[in-house]
Short mmCIF file of C-alpha atoms and ligand atoms in Angstrom, two decimals:
data_model
loop_
_atom_site.label_atom_id
_atom_site.label_comp_id
_atom_site.label_asym_id
_atom_site.label_seq_id
_atom_site.Cartn_x
_atom_site.Cartn_y
_atom_site.Cartn_z
CA UNK A 100 0.00 0.00 0.00
CA UNK A 101 1.22 3.47 -0.84
CA UNK A 102 2.42 5.44 2.15
CA UNK A 103 0.46 8.49 3.17
CA UNK A 104 3.15 10.71 1.71
CA UNK A 105 2.83 8.99 -1.68
CA UNK A 106 -0.94 9.29 -1.57
CA UNK A 107 -0.56 13.02 -1.09
CA UNK A 108 1.36 13.02 -4.35
CA UNK A 109 4.77 14.43 -3.51
CA UNK A 110 8.16 13.12 -2.73
CA UNK A 111 9.24 12.32 0.80
CA UNK A 112 12.15 14.50 1.90
CA UNK A 113 14.39 12.78 4.49
CA UNK A 114 15.78 16.04 5.89
CA UNK A 115 12.33 17.55 6.36
CA UNK A 116 11.14 14.27 7.90
CA UNK A 117 14.03 14.44 10.38
CA UNK A 118 13.05 17.99 11.27
CA UNK A 119 9.40 17.02 11.83
CA UNK A 120 10.39 14.03 13.97
CA UNK A 121 12.71 16.22 16.11
CA UNK A 122 10.10 18.93 16.59
CA UNK A 123 7.35 16.49 17.53
CA UNK A 124 9.66 14.83 20.05
CA UNK A 125 11.64 17.77 21.50
CA UNK A 126 10.11 21.00 20.16
CA UNK A 127 13.29 21.89 18.27
CA UNK A 128 15.60 20.61 15.55
CA UNK A 129 19.23 21.37 14.72
CA UNK A 130 20.21 20.84 11.09
CA UNK A 131 23.75 21.48 9.93
CA UNK A 132 23.11 21.03 6.20
CA UNK A 133 19.77 22.64 5.63
CA UNK A 134 21.21 25.16 3.13
CA UNK A 135 24.02 24.52 0.63
CA UNK A 136 27.38 25.88 1.85
CA UNK A 137 27.49 28.24 -1.10
CA UNK A 138 24.19 29.83 -0.04
CA UNK A 139 25.60 30.40 3.44
CA UNK A 140 28.71 32.10 2.03
CA UNK A 141 26.64 34.29 -0.31
CA UNK A 142 24.22 35.24 2.48
CA UNK A 143 27.12 36.21 4.74
CA UNK A 144 28.62 38.40 1.99
CA UNK A 145 25.22 39.99 1.35
CA UNK A 146 24.66 40.63 5.07
CA UNK A 147 28.12 42.17 5.60
CA UNK A 148 27.73 44.37 2.55
CA UNK A 149 24.40 45.74 3.79
CA UNK A 150 25.73 46.15 7.33
CA UNK A 151 28.73 48.14 6.09
CA UNK A 152 26.40 50.31 4.03
CA UNK A 153 24.55 51.12 7.25
CA UNK A 154 21.19 49.59 6.33
CA UNK A 155 20.71 47.92 9.72
CA UNK A 156 18.90 49.36 12.71
CA UNK A 157 18.92 48.61 16.42
CA UNK A 158 16.57 45.73 17.13
CA UNK A 159 13.53 46.57 19.23
CA UNK A 160 11.19 44.58 21.42
CA UNK A 161 7.41 44.62 21.13
CA UNK A 162 5.69 44.20 17.78
CA UNK A 163 6.68 45.94 14.55
CA UNK A 164 4.23 48.80 15.12
CA UNK A 165 4.85 49.28 18.81
CA UNK A 166 8.63 49.10 19.09
CA UNK A 167 10.84 49.97 22.06
CA UNK A 168 14.61 49.75 22.05
CA UNK A 169 15.97 48.21 25.23
CA UNK A 170 19.64 47.38 24.94
CA UNK A 171 19.58 45.81 28.42
CA UNK A 172 17.31 43.15 26.86
CA UNK A 173 18.69 42.86 23.33
CA UNK A 174 21.68 44.47 21.66
CA UNK A 175 21.56 43.22 18.08
CA UNK A 176 21.11 45.14 14.83
CA UNK A 177 18.67 43.85 12.24
CA UNK A 178 17.58 44.32 8.65
CA UNK A 179 14.17 42.98 7.63
CA UNK A 180 14.04 41.27 4.24
CA UNK A 181 11.47 42.47 1.79
CA UNK A 182 10.13 39.45 -0.10
CA UNK A 183 9.07 41.72 -2.95
CA UNK A 184 12.66 42.89 -3.49
CA UNK A 185 14.91 39.91 -3.11
CA UNK A 186 18.31 39.56 -4.75
CA UNK A 187 19.47 36.20 -6.15
CA UNK A 188 20.99 34.90 -2.94
CA UNK A 189 18.00 35.91 -0.83
CA UNK A 190 15.68 34.22 -3.35
CA UNK A 191 17.67 31.00 -2.96
CA UNK A 192 17.13 31.22 0.78
CA UNK A 193 13.39 31.89 0.46
CA UNK A 194 12.90 29.11 -2.09
CA UNK A 195 14.19 26.62 0.46
CA UNK A 196 12.01 28.13 3.21
CA UNK A 197 8.97 27.96 0.93
CA UNK A 198 9.75 24.34 0.11
CA UNK A 199 9.79 23.60 3.85
CA UNK A 200 6.54 25.51 4.51
CA UNK A 201 4.74 23.66 1.72
CA UNK A 202 5.99 20.34 3.05
CA UNK A 203 4.90 21.15 6.61
CA UNK A 204 1.49 22.25 5.42
CA UNK A 205 1.00 19.06 3.42
CA UNK A 206 2.33 16.59 5.99
CA UNK A 207 1.45 18.26 9.30
CA UNK A 208 -1.38 20.59 8.27
CA UNK A 209 0.48 23.40 9.99
CA UNK A 210 -1.29 26.14 8.04
CA UNK A 211 1.76 28.31 7.41
CA UNK A 212 0.57 31.30 5.40
CA UNK A 213 3.20 33.93 6.03
CA UNK A 214 6.82 34.33 6.89
CA UNK A 215 9.13 37.11 7.96
CA UNK A 216 12.91 37.11 8.11
CA UNK A 217 15.67 39.50 9.08
CA UNK A 218 19.44 39.51 9.06
CA UNK A 219 20.92 40.02 12.53
CA UNK A 220 24.31 41.22 13.72
CA UNK A 221 25.25 40.97 17.38
CA UNK A 222 28.34 43.12 17.95
CA UNK A 223 30.93 41.67 20.33
CA UNK A 224 29.51 41.38 23.87
CA UNK A 225 25.87 41.90 22.86
CA UNK A 226 23.10 39.47 23.82
CA UNK A 227 19.36 38.85 23.86
CA UNK A 228 17.98 37.99 27.30
CA UNK A 229 15.66 35.05 27.87
CA UNK A 230 12.38 35.48 26.01
CA UNK A 231 9.59 33.81 24.08
CA UNK A 232 9.26 34.85 20.44
CA UNK A 233 5.54 35.42 20.86
CA UNK A 234 5.77 37.40 24.10
CA UNK A 235 4.00 40.80 23.73
CA UNK A 236 4.67 40.41 20.13
CA UNK A 237 3.05 38.13 17.65
CA UNK A 238 0.81 35.17 18.41
CA UNK A 239 0.88 34.03 14.76
CA UNK A 240 4.46 32.85 14.96
CA UNK A 241 4.55 29.06 14.90
CA UNK A 242 8.14 28.16 14.11
CA UNK A 243 11.29 30.19 14.71
CA UNK A 244 14.13 29.62 12.26
CA UNK A 245 17.70 30.77 12.91
CA UNK A 246 20.50 30.15 10.46
CA UNK A 247 24.04 31.15 11.46
CA UNK A 248 26.27 32.95 8.99
CA UNK A 249 29.46 33.15 11.04
CA UNK A 250 32.96 32.57 9.68
CA UNK A 251 34.21 29.00 9.46
CA UNK A 252 36.65 29.50 12.33
CA UNK A 253 33.93 30.05 14.97
CA UNK A 254 34.77 28.00 18.08
CA UNK A 255 32.64 27.20 21.15
CA UNK A 256 34.97 29.40 23.25
CA UNK A 257 33.82 32.40 21.21
CA UNK A 258 30.44 32.01 22.98
CA UNK A 259 27.32 33.41 21.35
CA UNK A 260 25.36 30.26 22.06
CA UNK A 261 21.61 30.05 21.74
CA UNK A 262 20.27 28.56 24.97
CA UNK A 263 16.92 26.79 24.80
CA UNK A 264 15.04 26.27 28.07
CA UNK A 265 13.40 22.86 27.89
CA UNK A 266 11.63 20.48 30.24
CA UNK A 267 12.53 16.88 30.96
CA UNK A 268 9.90 14.13 31.31
CA UNK A 269 9.35 15.13 34.97
CA UNK A 270 8.67 18.72 34.02
CA UNK A 271 12.07 19.85 35.35
CA UNK A 272 13.72 22.64 33.40
CA UNK A 273 17.09 22.18 31.75
CA UNK A 274 19.13 24.31 29.36
CA UNK A 275 20.36 23.20 25.95
CA UNK A 276 23.21 25.27 24.46
CA UNK A 277 23.60 25.46 20.71
CA UNK A 278 26.69 27.13 19.26
CA UNK A 279 26.28 29.37 16.20
CA UNK A 280 28.40 27.32 13.83
CA UNK A 281 28.34 28.50 10.21
CA UNK A 282 25.47 27.00 8.24
CA UNK A 283 23.78 25.55 11.31
CA UNK A 284 20.00 25.99 11.21
CA UNK A 285 17.89 25.76 14.35
CA UNK A 286 14.12 25.51 14.13
CA UNK A 287 11.92 25.54 17.22
CA UNK A 288 8.35 26.10 18.40
CA UNK A 289 7.92 29.85 18.82
CA UNK A 290 5.05 29.63 21.28
CA UNK A 291 6.62 27.09 23.60
CA UNK A 292 10.37 27.44 23.93
CA UNK A 293 11.93 30.26 25.93
CA UNK A 294 15.48 30.98 24.86
CA UNK A 295 18.32 33.48 25.03
CA UNK A 296 21.40 34.52 23.10
CA UNK A 297 24.63 34.67 25.12
CA UNK A 298 27.28 37.30 24.41
CA UNK A 299 30.14 36.38 22.12
CA UNK A 300 33.74 37.54 21.97
CA UNK A 301 33.30 38.45 18.31
CA UNK A 302 30.63 39.72 15.94
CA UNK A 303 27.84 37.14 15.53
CA UNK A 304 25.89 36.87 12.26
CA UNK A 305 22.59 35.18 11.46
CA UNK A 306 19.40 35.20 9.50
CA UNK A 307 16.37 34.77 11.73
CA UNK A 308 12.69 34.49 10.99
CA UNK A 309 9.31 33.03 11.64
CA UNK A 310 6.82 30.84 9.84
CA UNK A 311 3.41 32.21 10.69
CA UNK A 312 -0.20 31.13 10.54
CA UNK A 313 -1.82 34.50 9.85
CA UNK A 314 -0.65 37.94 8.82
C1 OGA F 299 15.56 36.15 18.14
C2 OGA F 299 16.42 35.06 18.68
C3 OGA F 299 18.27 33.51 18.39
C4 OGA F 299 19.67 33.47 17.84
O1 OGA F 299 16.02 36.90 17.26
O2 OGA F 299 14.40 36.26 18.60
O3 OGA F 299 16.07 34.50 19.69
O4 OGA F 299 20.34 32.43 18.08
N1 OGA F 299 17.56 34.69 18.03
O5 OGA F 299 20.11 34.42 17.21
MN1 MN F 300 13.95 34.73 19.97
#
């Protein structure tokens, strides 16, 4: 008998299946080869170019209409991507994200309708205190996606780890540290997992965004 995936008339994708399995089990997934290495390099170049040209602004908390800058909570600089004006490398990134959204909608009926992404630069020593991505912000965010664009020589001693606050089977909290290695992509449930970004001893680069259910 044809598997459910075959019946739905599309090809099973082992990487996406891994991601779904991880998220159902743990609420997060870490994938080191989600994007081709070349895409990572091109995104880093694009980010640095735009950062040098001063297109970034201080990240705020609150929603996009009601923003407040609080550097004691977060100290990164961001640049939102406009899906109507993507360059070639950004299109490559969004094509992959769209492929994932379509897959999730077909296999898990997740109902992803929208997405929003920004580049982020954390200057040396900057951080983002523990938070939930939906807190005071946006209850349409379902999955948070962070892809690290750091140089290949990033080492754990440089810090900058993403810390996820999780619960074990007895409901006891524990912390899971994930280092921002180049090309690493972390996807987690926006409404459930509190997390923070630790300071690093060097500039920390990423592209971060959300898959959303409504606008
Ligand atoms: C965020 C965030 C995590 C990271 O931007 O909301 O939590 O590892 N980023 O950069
Ligand atoms: Mn966050």
